[in-house]
Every structure is written in structure tokens, then in C-alpha cells.
PDB file of C-alpha atoms in Angstrom:
ATOM      1  CA  MET A   1      66.624-159.052 -49.555  1.00 69.00           C
ATOM      2  CA  SER A   2      63.968-158.847 -52.244  1.00 86.00           C
ATOM      3  CA  ILE A   3      62.054-155.718 -53.080  1.00 86.00           C
ATOM      4  CA  LEU A   4      58.815-157.308 -51.894  1.00 85.00           C
ATOM      5  CA  SER A   5      60.232-158.166 -48.478  1.00 86.00           C
ATOM      6  CA  LYS A   6      61.651-154.656 -48.140  1.00 84.00           C
ATOM      7  CA  LEU A   7      58.259-153.175 -49.034  1.00 83.00           C
ATOM      8  CA  ALA A   8      56.602-155.447 -46.458  1.00 83.00           C
ATOM      9  CA  GLN A   9      59.031-154.192 -43.806  1.00 84.00           C
ATOM     10  CA  LEU A  10      58.334-150.572 -44.705  1.00 81.00           C
ATOM     11  CA  GLN A  11      54.590-151.176 -44.588  1.00 80.00           C
ATOM     12  CA  ALA A  12      54.903-152.791 -41.145  1.00 78.00           C
ATOM     13  CA  LYS A  13      56.872-149.792 -39.890  1.00 75.00           C
ATOM     14  CA  ALA A  14      54.248-147.412 -41.272  1.00 71.00           C
ATOM     15  CA  GLU A  15      51.437-149.339 -39.560  1.00 70.00           C
ATOM     16  CA  LYS A  16      53.345-149.336 -36.264  1.00 68.00           C
ATOM     17  CA  PHE A  17      53.833-145.587 -36.587  1.00 63.00           C
ATOM     18  CA  LYS A  18      50.078-145.067 -37.031  1.00 61.00           C
ATOM     19  CA  ILE A  19      49.319-147.023 -33.847  1.00 64.00           C
ATOM     20  CA  SER A  20      51.123-144.460 -31.705  1.00 76.00           C
ATOM     21  CA  LYS A  21      49.134-141.655 -33.323  1.00 87.00           C
ATOM     22  CA  VAL A  22      45.572-140.452 -32.938  1.00 92.00           C
ATOM     23  CA  THR A  23      43.500-140.727 -36.116  1.00 93.00           C
ATOM     24  CA  ILE A  24      41.495-137.601 -36.843  1.00 95.00           C
ATOM     25  CA  THR A  25      38.667-138.006 -39.317  1.00 96.00           C
ATOM     26  CA  PHE A  26      37.521-134.766 -40.880  1.00 96.00           C
ATOM     27  CA  LYS A  27      34.052-133.819 -42.090  1.00 95.00           C
ATOM     28  CA  ASP A  28      35.228-134.001 -45.701  1.00 96.00           C
ATOM     29  CA  GLY A  29      36.283-137.638 -45.151  1.00 96.00           C
ATOM     30  CA  HIS A  30      40.084-137.348 -45.138  1.00 96.00           C
ATOM     31  CA  LYS A  31      42.155-138.572 -42.208  1.00 95.00           C
ATOM     32  CA  GLU A  32      45.265-137.265 -40.507  1.00 94.00           C
ATOM     33  CA  TYR A  33      47.469-138.860 -37.872  1.00 91.00           C
ATOM     34  CA  MET A  34      48.771-136.783 -34.964  1.00 92.00           C
ATOM     35  CA  SER A  35      50.557-137.400 -31.701  1.00 88.00           C
ATOM     36  CA  ILE A  36      48.570-136.552 -28.588  1.00 87.00           C
ATOM     37  CA  GLY A  37      50.651-133.383 -28.191  1.00 88.00           C
ATOM     38  CA  GLU A  38      49.806-132.341 -31.748  1.00 91.00           C
ATOM     39  CA  CYS A  39      46.130-133.040 -30.979  1.00 91.00           C
ATOM     40  CA  ILE A  40      46.237-130.631 -28.063  1.00 90.00           C
ATOM     41  CA  GLU A  41      47.692-127.921 -30.312  1.00 93.00           C
ATOM     42  CA  PHE A  42      45.116-128.810 -32.978  1.00 94.00           C
ATOM     43  CA  TRP A  43      42.336-128.549 -30.375  1.00 90.00           C
ATOM     44  CA  ARG A  44      43.417-124.981 -29.661  1.00 90.00           C
ATOM     45  CA  SER A  45      43.266-124.003 -33.350  1.00 93.00           C
ATOM     46  CA  ASP A  46      40.289-122.882 -35.449  1.00 91.00           C
ATOM     47  CA  ARG A  47      40.783-125.924 -37.654  1.00 92.00           C
ATOM     48  CA  TYR A  48      39.458-128.100 -34.792  1.00 93.00           C
ATOM     49  CA  ARG A  49      35.904-127.419 -35.994  1.00 90.00           C
ATOM     50  CA  GLU A  50      36.677-129.204 -39.270  1.00 94.00           C
ATOM     51  CA  ALA A  51      37.203-132.506 -37.426  1.00 96.00           C
ATOM     52  CA  GLU A  52      34.481-135.092 -37.048  1.00 95.00           C
ATOM     53  CA  ARG A  53      36.030-137.649 -34.700  1.00 94.00           C
ATOM     54  CA  PHE A  54      39.232-138.640 -32.912  1.00 94.00           C
ATOM     55  CA  LYS A  55      40.268-142.263 -32.475  1.00 92.00           C
ATOM     56  CA  GLY A  56      43.334-143.865 -30.957  1.00 86.00           C
ATOM     57  CA  LYS A  57      44.533-146.580 -28.613  1.00 81.00           C
ATOM     58  CA  GLY A  58      46.901-146.082 -25.724  1.00 76.00           C
ATOM     59  CA  HIS A  59      45.946-142.480 -25.054  1.00 78.00           C
ATOM     60  CA  GLY A  60      43.360-143.031 -22.348  1.00 83.00           C
ATOM     61  CA  VAL A  61      40.189-141.013 -22.700  1.00 88.00           C
ATOM     62  CA  LEU A  62      41.756-138.065 -24.559  1.00 88.00           C
ATOM     63  CA  PRO A  63      40.526-139.038 -28.065  1.00 90.00           C
ATOM     64  CA  ASP A  64      37.001-139.471 -26.661  1.00 91.00           C
ATOM     65  CA  LEU A  65      37.300-136.139 -24.842  1.00 90.00           C
ATOM     66  CA  PHE A  66      38.306-134.362 -28.054  1.00 90.00           C
ATOM     67  CA  THR A  67      35.379-135.974 -29.917  1.00 92.00           C
ATOM     68  CA  SER A  68      32.955-135.030 -27.142  1.00 91.00           C
ATOM     69  CA  GLY A  69      34.228-131.467 -27.323  1.00 88.00           C
ATOM     70  CA  LEU A  70      33.260-131.358 -30.984  1.00 86.00           C
ATOM     71  CA  LYS A  71      29.722-132.437 -30.170  1.00 77.00           C
ATOM     72  CA  TYR A  72      29.480-129.922 -27.329  1.00 71.00           C
ATOM     73  CA  GLU A  73      30.808-127.133 -29.515  1.00 65.00           C
ATOM     74  CA  SER A  74      28.302-127.876 -32.308  1.00 61.00           C
ATOM     75  CA  GLU A  75      25.451-127.614 -29.775  1.00 64.00           C
ATOM     76  CA  ASP A  76      26.674-124.141 -28.756  1.00 58.00           C
ATOM     77  CA  THR A  77      26.571-122.744 -32.289  1.00 56.00           C
TER      78      THR A  77
END
């Protein structure tokens, strides 16, 4: 197996791993990937206010709910 084919396999695995995660985009522009369980813990933390949007497939409406919560929270303050 060549190095290039091995790298392609590793990249495919990394992309597959990201699909099962929720992408959190922060106000400073960086992104993090979390499982839905990690998102719930994140939602309960003070760091939640640093997030700008949640995006993910296969998690129902939860990413949209988390994003809506950010908008609601910013209207309160």
C-alpha cells in the first residue's frame, strides 16, 4: 500500500468521523466537532455564549434548537 493511498484512507475516516458530530462555529471563526451528548454538556456551560451556530446531520432538530437558543439568549442580554 502506498503512502498516498494510506493518507486517502485516513482522510476518508476523518471525514466519516466528522459526519457523526455536530459542527459548532464560534464567533471568532474557529470550529469544533462534538457528539450530541457533548453538545448538551457544552450548552450547560458558560462557554455556550461563545458559539455562533450549530450544524449537523442525523441529529434531528437539536442543532437548530441549540442555535435558536443562542439567538434567544442574545435577545435577553
